[in-house]
Amino acid sequence: MPSPLTKQPMKALYIIFTIIKVIPYLAFLTIKFFPARLRQHSRYTHRQAIGVALLREWFNFASAIEFHFPLSLDPGEEKDRWVRLPPASDSLYIGELAGSAVKPTLTGGTWHPHLYDPDTDSEKRVILHLHGGAYVLIGARDGDLATGTQVLVNGMQSMVFFPQYRLSTYPNSEFPAPLQDAVTAYKYLLDRGISPSRIILSGDSAGGNLVIALLRFLNDHENHLPKPAAALLWSPWVDLAFKSEDVKHHRNMATDIVPLSIIEWGARVFCGEAPRDHPYLSPLKRPFRCPVPMLVTYGKAEILCDSITQFAESMMKIPGNHVQLIDLGDTPHDIMLTGVATGFTQEAIEGGRKALGFLEKLGL
């Protein structure tokens, strides 16, 4: 159920209270975490300990008021790197994407480091990256994706397209809306003349969940669209049918950026009327044949580490699947998205190096 803080005047009072306490809270954390023994994890630096605590507090705040993350289809500071993506013909959206009150709609996305040019970029690998944010936060603008840009564009020397899929705090945006938008974005790349043999799907957290759903969709409809060359999953959210008590008492609850509040909010508004154990929503217990090579990464200090490793191991057991699982050390959830904010930028860059090695072994 939504919190009482989502309604006025409680919402306004809570926002004012939160703003007032920011500076004292930052001062408290700065002092508290000087001794390494008081940090959430023995290997966290002072900067990382503060970053993890602040981001966790932000997620609790956003969840309490059900923050409405602003999205726009205007070019903005991205200028010509921003493109609008009208939905394709109805025939593209079949199976789980059809027969719902939720319909495909106009969306957009940002290219990095520049707008794709078929004359000069035709030999480059192209990464289609779907961002995290529990299906309720974050967009595809430059300011939203500082770590991802650093890792995927600079570290992996790739053209990257970040689609702005619908967030489930908006109307007409619960499941399967983000998957419809992911299919729209993938078809856009194909229509640009980009060979699927050069396209790598990538996604962090909820975006990783969305990449898995897209791969399942391509598998379920074998001859509908060609498959990409590979997939990179960064701390993928693989179980939306989680039990709150299990999350609350997870051994990594104190070391992670993810509070229970944000995944409860995200799962509730994204799933809508769909069962949370639906294969397209919770792939943890629904492994499937996937010929697309897949790299799965996770942090050993995140609350999703167990579900991620279980998912990867179950996928490995299916004949014909090529799945590699790597840990990114003692890091919290989704440093691909939050590395700059939490002080784990170098760890995210190292993860990018490992992903680049994975792709190079595949000849990509």
Coordinates of C-alpha atoms in Angstrom, one line a residue:
M1 CA 0.0 0.0 0.0
P2 CA 1.2 3.6 -0.7
S3 CA 2.6 5.5 2.3
P4 CA 0.6 8.3 3.9
L5 CA 3.5 10.5 3.0
T6 CA 2.4 10.4 -0.7
K7 CA -0.5 12.7 0.1
Q8 CA -0.6 16.4 1.0
P9 CA 0.0 18.0 3.4
M10 CA 2.1 15.1 4.9
K11 CA 4.2 14.9 1.7
A12 CA 5.2 18.6 1.9
L13 CA 6.0 18.4 5.6
Y14 CA 8.2 15.3 5.1
I15 CA 10.1 17.0 2.2
I16 CA 10.8 20.0 4.3
F17 CA 11.9 17.9 7.2
T18 CA 14.2 15.9 4.9
I19 CA 15.8 19.0 3.4
I20 CA 16.4 20.5 6.9
K21 CA 18.2 17.3 8.1
V22 CA 20.5 16.8 5.1
I23 CA 23.4 18.9 6.3
P24 CA 23.3 17.6 10.0
Y25 CA 23.0 14.0 8.7
L26 CA 26.0 14.4 6.4
A27 CA 28.0 15.8 9.3
F28 CA 27.0 12.9 11.4
L29 CA 28.0 10.4 8.8
T30 CA 31.3 12.1 8.2
I31 CA 32.2 11.8 11.9
K32 CA 30.6 8.4 12.4
F33 CA 32.6 6.7 9.6
F34 CA 36.0 8.0 10.4
P35 CA 36.7 4.8 12.4
A36 CA 36.8 2.0 9.8
R37 CA 35.2 -0.4 12.3
L38 CA 32.0 1.7 12.2
R39 CA 31.6 1.5 8.5
Q40 CA 29.0 -0.8 6.9
H41 CA 31.8 -3.0 5.5
S42 CA 35.4 -3.4 6.6
R43 CA 36.6 -2.8 3.1
Y44 CA 34.6 0.4 2.4
T45 CA 36.6 3.6 2.3
H46 CA 35.3 6.6 4.2
R47 CA 34.0 8.1 1.0
Q48 CA 32.2 4.8 0.1
A49 CA 30.6 4.4 3.5
I50 CA 29.1 7.9 3.3
G51 CA 28.0 7.4 -0.3
V52 CA 26.3 4.1 0.5
A53 CA 24.5 5.6 3.5
L54 CA 23.4 8.8 1.6
L55 CA 22.1 6.9 -1.4
R56 CA 20.2 4.5 0.8
E57 CA 18.6 7.4 2.6
W58 CA 17.6 8.9 -0.8
F59 CA 16.0 5.7 -1.9
N60 CA 14.0 5.6 1.4
F61 CA 12.9 9.2 0.9
A62 CA 11.9 8.6 -2.8
S63 CA 10.0 5.5 -1.8
A64 CA 8.2 7.2 1.1
I65 CA 6.8 10.0 -1.1
E66 CA 6.7 7.9 -4.3
F67 CA 8.8 10.5 -6.1
H68 CA 7.7 11.2 -9.6
F69 CA 10.9 11.1 -11.6
P70 CA 10.6 13.7 -14.4
L71 CA 10.8 12.4 -18.0
S72 CA 10.7 14.5 -21.2
L73 CA 10.8 13.7 -24.9
D74 CA 12.5 17.1 -25.7
P75 CA 16.1 17.0 -26.9
G76 CA 17.5 19.0 -23.9
E77 CA 21.3 19.2 -23.3
E78 CA 21.8 16.0 -25.3
K79 CA 20.8 18.0 -28.5
D80 CA 21.2 15.8 -31.6
R81 CA 22.3 12.8 -29.6
W82 CA 18.7 12.5 -28.4
V83 CA 16.3 10.7 -30.7
R84 CA 12.5 10.1 -30.5
L85 CA 11.3 6.6 -31.1
P86 CA 7.8 6.2 -32.4
P87 CA 6.3 2.7 -31.9
A88 CA 6.6 0.3 -34.8
S89 CA 3.7 -1.4 -36.4
D90 CA 1.3 -3.4 -34.2
S91 CA 2.7 -6.7 -35.7
L92 CA 6.0 -6.1 -33.8
Y93 CA 4.3 -6.4 -30.4
I94 CA 3.1 -9.9 -30.1
G95 CA 2.7 -12.5 -27.3
E96 CA 3.1 -10.9 -23.9
L97 CA 3.3 -7.5 -25.5
A98 CA -0.2 -7.7 -27.0
G99 CA -3.7 -8.1 -25.6
S100 CA -3.1 -5.6 -22.8
A101 CA -4.6 -2.2 -22.0
V102 CA -1.0 -1.0 -22.0
K103 CA -0.1 0.1 -25.5
P104 CA 3.3 1.0 -27.2
T105 CA 3.8 4.7 -27.3
L106 CA 6.4 7.4 -28.3
T107 CA 9.6 7.2 -26.4
G108 CA 13.2 8.3 -26.9
G109 CA 16.8 7.7 -26.1
T110 CA 20.4 9.1 -26.0
W111 CA 23.4 8.1 -28.1
H112 CA 26.9 8.2 -26.8
P113 CA 29.5 9.5 -27.6
H114 CA 27.7 10.9 -30.6
L115 CA 24.7 10.2 -32.9
Y116 CA 25.2 7.0 -34.7
D117 CA 26.5 7.6 -38.2
P118 CA 26.3 4.6 -40.6
D119 CA 29.1 5.9 -42.7
T120 CA 31.7 6.1 -39.9
D121 CA 30.3 3.8 -37.2
S122 CA 29.3 0.8 -39.2
E123 CA 32.1 -1.4 -37.9
K124 CA 31.8 -0.5 -34.2
R125 CA 30.0 -2.6 -31.6
V126 CA 26.8 -1.0 -30.4
I127 CA 25.5 -1.5 -26.8
L128 CA 21.8 -1.1 -26.1
H129 CA 21.8 -0.3 -22.4
L130 CA 18.7 -0.4 -20.3
H131 CA 19.1 1.5 -17.0
G132 CA 18.2 0.5 -13.5
G133 CA 16.0 2.3 -10.9
A134 CA 13.4 -0.3 -9.8
Y135 CA 11.2 0.7 -12.8
V136 CA 10.3 3.9 -10.9
L137 CA 13.5 6.1 -11.0
I138 CA 16.1 7.3 -13.4
G139 CA 16.0 8.3 -17.1
A140 CA 18.3 8.1 -20.1
R141 CA 19.9 11.6 -19.9
D142 CA 23.5 12.4 -19.5
G143 CA 23.1 13.4 -15.8
D144 CA 21.4 10.1 -15.0
L145 CA 24.0 7.7 -16.4
A146 CA 27.5 9.1 -15.4
T147 CA 28.9 5.8 -14.4
G148 CA 27.4 3.8 -17.2
T149 CA 28.7 6.3 -19.8
Q150 CA 32.2 6.1 -18.3
V151 CA 32.3 2.3 -18.3
L152 CA 30.4 1.4 -21.5
V153 CA 31.5 4.3 -23.8
N154 CA 35.0 5.1 -22.6
G155 CA 36.1 1.9 -21.0
M156 CA 34.6 -0.5 -23.6
Q157 CA 35.1 1.8 -26.6
S158 CA 31.6 1.3 -27.9
M159 CA 28.7 3.2 -29.4
V160 CA 26.0 3.1 -26.7
F161 CA 22.3 3.8 -27.0
F162 CA 20.4 4.5 -23.7
P163 CA 16.6 4.1 -24.3
Q164 CA 14.2 6.1 -22.1
Y165 CA 11.7 3.4 -21.3
R166 CA 8.5 4.3 -19.4
L167 CA 8.7 4.4 -15.7
S168 CA 5.8 2.7 -13.8
T169 CA 4.9 5.9 -11.9
Y170 CA 3.3 7.2 -15.1
P171 CA 0.0 6.2 -16.6
N172 CA 0.0 3.3 -19.2
S173 CA 3.4 2.3 -17.9
E174 CA 3.2 -0.9 -15.9
F175 CA 4.2 -4.3 -17.3
P176 CA 4.6 -4.8 -20.3
A177 CA 5.3 -1.2 -21.1
P178 CA 9.1 -1.2 -20.4
L179 CA 9.4 -4.4 -22.5
Q180 CA 7.4 -2.8 -25.3
D181 CA 9.8 0.1 -25.2
A182 CA 12.9 -2.2 -25.2
V183 CA 11.6 -4.0 -28.3
T184 CA 11.0 -0.6 -29.9
A185 CA 14.6 0.5 -29.2
Y186 CA 16.0 -2.8 -30.4
K187 CA 14.0 -2.6 -33.7
Y188 CA 15.2 1.0 -34.1
L189 CA 18.8 -0.2 -34.1
L190 CA 18.1 -2.9 -36.6
D191 CA 16.2 -0.3 -38.8
R192 CA 19.4 1.9 -38.7
G193 CA 21.1 -0.9 -40.6
I194 CA 23.1 -2.1 -37.5
S195 CA 23.7 -5.8 -37.8
P196 CA 22.5 -7.9 -34.8
S197 CA 26.0 -9.5 -34.8
R198 CA 27.3 -6.1 -33.6
I199 CA 24.5 -5.4 -31.0
I200 CA 25.1 -6.2 -27.3
L201 CA 22.3 -5.9 -24.9
S202 CA 23.2 -4.5 -21.5
G203 CA 21.2 -3.7 -18.4
D204 CA 21.7 -2.9 -14.7
S205 CA 19.3 -3.9 -11.9
A206 CA 15.8 -3.4 -13.2
G207 CA 17.4 -2.9 -16.6
G208 CA 19.0 -6.3 -16.2
N209 CA 15.6 -7.7 -15.5
L210 CA 14.4 -6.0 -18.7
V211 CA 17.2 -7.5 -20.8
I212 CA 16.4 -11.0 -19.6
A213 CA 12.7 -10.4 -20.5
L214 CA 13.8 -9.2 -24.0
L215 CA 15.9 -12.2 -24.5
R216 CA 13.0 -14.5 -23.4
F217 CA 10.7 -12.6 -25.8
L218 CA 13.2 -13.1 -28.7
N219 CA 13.4 -16.8 -27.8
D220 CA 9.7 -17.3 -27.4
H221 CA 9.2 -15.8 -30.9
E222 CA 12.1 -17.4 -32.7
N223 CA 11.7 -15.9 -36.2
H224 CA 10.2 -12.6 -35.1
L225 CA 13.5 -10.6 -34.7
P226 CA 17.1 -11.6 -35.0
K227 CA 19.0 -12.2 -31.7
P228 CA 21.8 -9.9 -30.5
A229 CA 25.4 -11.0 -30.3
A230 CA 25.7 -11.0 -26.4
A231 CA 24.1 -9.7 -23.2
L232 CA 25.7 -8.0 -20.2
L233 CA 23.8 -8.1 -16.9
W234 CA 24.9 -5.9 -14.1
S235 CA 23.3 -6.8 -10.7
P236 CA 20.1 -7.9 -12.4
W237 CA 16.9 -7.9 -10.4
V238 CA 15.7 -11.5 -11.1
D239 CA 13.1 -12.0 -8.4
L240 CA 10.1 -9.7 -8.2
A241 CA 8.3 -12.3 -6.2
F242 CA 10.6 -11.9 -3.3
K243 CA 9.4 -12.2 0.3
S244 CA 9.8 -9.0 2.3
E245 CA 11.0 -10.8 5.4
D246 CA 13.8 -12.5 3.5
V247 CA 15.0 -9.2 2.2
K248 CA 14.7 -7.4 5.6
H249 CA 16.9 -10.0 7.3
H250 CA 19.4 -10.6 4.5
R251 CA 23.0 -10.6 5.8
N252 CA 23.9 -7.8 3.4
M253 CA 21.1 -5.4 4.3
A254 CA 23.5 -3.2 6.3
T255 CA 26.1 -3.0 3.5
D256 CA 23.9 -2.3 0.5
I257 CA 22.3 0.8 -0.9
V258 CA 19.0 -0.9 -1.5
P259 CA 16.3 -0.6 1.3
L260 CA 13.3 -2.9 1.3
S261 CA 11.1 0.2 0.6
I262 CA 12.2 0.8 -3.0
I263 CA 11.9 -2.8 -4.2
E264 CA 8.5 -3.1 -2.6
W265 CA 7.4 0.1 -4.3
G266 CA 8.9 -0.8 -7.7
A267 CA 7.5 -4.3 -7.7
R268 CA 4.0 -3.1 -6.7
V269 CA 3.6 -0.4 -9.4
F270 CA 5.5 -2.2 -12.2
C271 CA 3.8 -5.6 -11.9
G272 CA 0.3 -4.1 -11.6
E273 CA -2.2 -6.9 -12.1
A274 CA 0.4 -9.3 -13.5
P275 CA 1.5 -12.2 -11.2
R276 CA 4.9 -11.4 -9.7
D277 CA 6.2 -14.9 -10.5
H278 CA 5.5 -14.4 -14.2
P279 CA 8.5 -15.7 -16.2
Y280 CA 9.0 -12.3 -17.8
L281 CA 9.1 -10.7 -14.3
S282 CA 10.9 -13.2 -12.1
P283 CA 13.3 -15.3 -14.2
L284 CA 15.0 -16.7 -11.0
K285 CA 13.0 -19.9 -11.0
R286 CA 12.2 -19.9 -14.7
P287 CA 15.5 -20.5 -16.5
F288 CA 15.3 -20.8 -20.3
R289 CA 17.3 -21.8 -23.3
C290 CA 19.2 -18.8 -24.5
P291 CA 21.8 -19.1 -27.2
V292 CA 22.9 -15.5 -26.7
P293 CA 26.2 -15.5 -24.6
M294 CA 25.5 -13.8 -21.3
L295 CA 27.8 -12.2 -18.7
V296 CA 26.3 -11.8 -15.2
T297 CA 27.9 -9.6 -12.6
Y298 CA 27.1 -8.9 -9.0
G299 CA 28.6 -7.4 -5.8
K300 CA 29.3 -9.5 -2.8
A301 CA 27.9 -6.9 -0.5
E302 CA 24.5 -6.5 -2.2
I303 CA 21.2 -8.0 -1.0
L304 CA 20.5 -9.5 -4.5
C305 CA 23.8 -11.5 -4.6
D306 CA 22.2 -14.9 -3.8
S307 CA 19.3 -14.6 -6.3
I308 CA 21.7 -13.4 -9.0
T309 CA 24.1 -16.3 -8.5
Q310 CA 21.2 -18.8 -8.3
F311 CA 19.8 -17.4 -11.6
A312 CA 23.2 -17.6 -13.4
E313 CA 23.8 -21.2 -12.2
S314 CA 20.4 -22.3 -13.3
M315 CA 20.9 -20.8 -16.7
M316 CA 24.3 -22.5 -17.0
K317 CA 22.7 -26.0 -16.5
I318 CA 20.7 -25.7 -19.7
P319 CA 22.4 -27.2 -22.7
G320 CA 23.5 -24.7 -25.3
N321 CA 23.6 -21.7 -22.9
H322 CA 26.8 -19.8 -22.6
V323 CA 26.7 -18.0 -19.2
Q324 CA 29.6 -16.5 -17.3
L325 CA 29.2 -15.3 -13.7
I326 CA 31.7 -12.9 -12.1
D327 CA 31.7 -11.0 -8.8
L328 CA 32.8 -7.4 -8.6
G329 CA 34.3 -7.8 -5.1
D330 CA 32.9 -6.4 -1.9
T331 CA 30.6 -3.8 -3.6
P332 CA 27.0 -2.9 -3.1
H333 CA 24.2 -3.2 -5.6
D334 CA 24.5 -1.8 -9.2
I335 CA 27.7 0.1 -9.2
M336 CA 27.2 0.4 -13.0
L337 CA 24.5 3.0 -12.1
T338 CA 25.7 4.3 -8.8
G339 CA 29.5 4.1 -8.9
V340 CA 30.1 7.8 -9.1
A341 CA 27.6 8.6 -6.4
T342 CA 28.9 5.9 -4.0
G343 CA 32.6 6.1 -4.7
F344 CA 32.8 2.8 -6.5
T345 CA 33.8 4.2 -9.9
Q346 CA 37.1 2.3 -10.1
E347 CA 35.3 -1.0 -9.3
A348 CA 32.7 -0.3 -12.0
I349 CA 35.5 0.5 -14.5
E350 CA 37.2 -2.8 -13.6
G351 CA 33.9 -4.6 -14.2
G352 CA 33.8 -2.9 -17.6
R353 CA 37.3 -4.3 -18.3
K354 CA 36.1 -7.8 -17.5
A355 CA 33.0 -7.4 -19.7
L356 CA 35.2 -6.2 -22.5
G357 CA 37.4 -9.3 -22.1
F358 CA 34.2 -11.4 -22.3
L359 CA 33.2 -9.8 -25.5
E360 CA 36.6 -10.0 -27.1
K361 CA 36.7 -13.7 -26.4
L362 CA 33.5 -13.9 -28.4
G363 CA 35.2 -12.0 -31.2
L364 CA 33.1 -8.9 -30.6

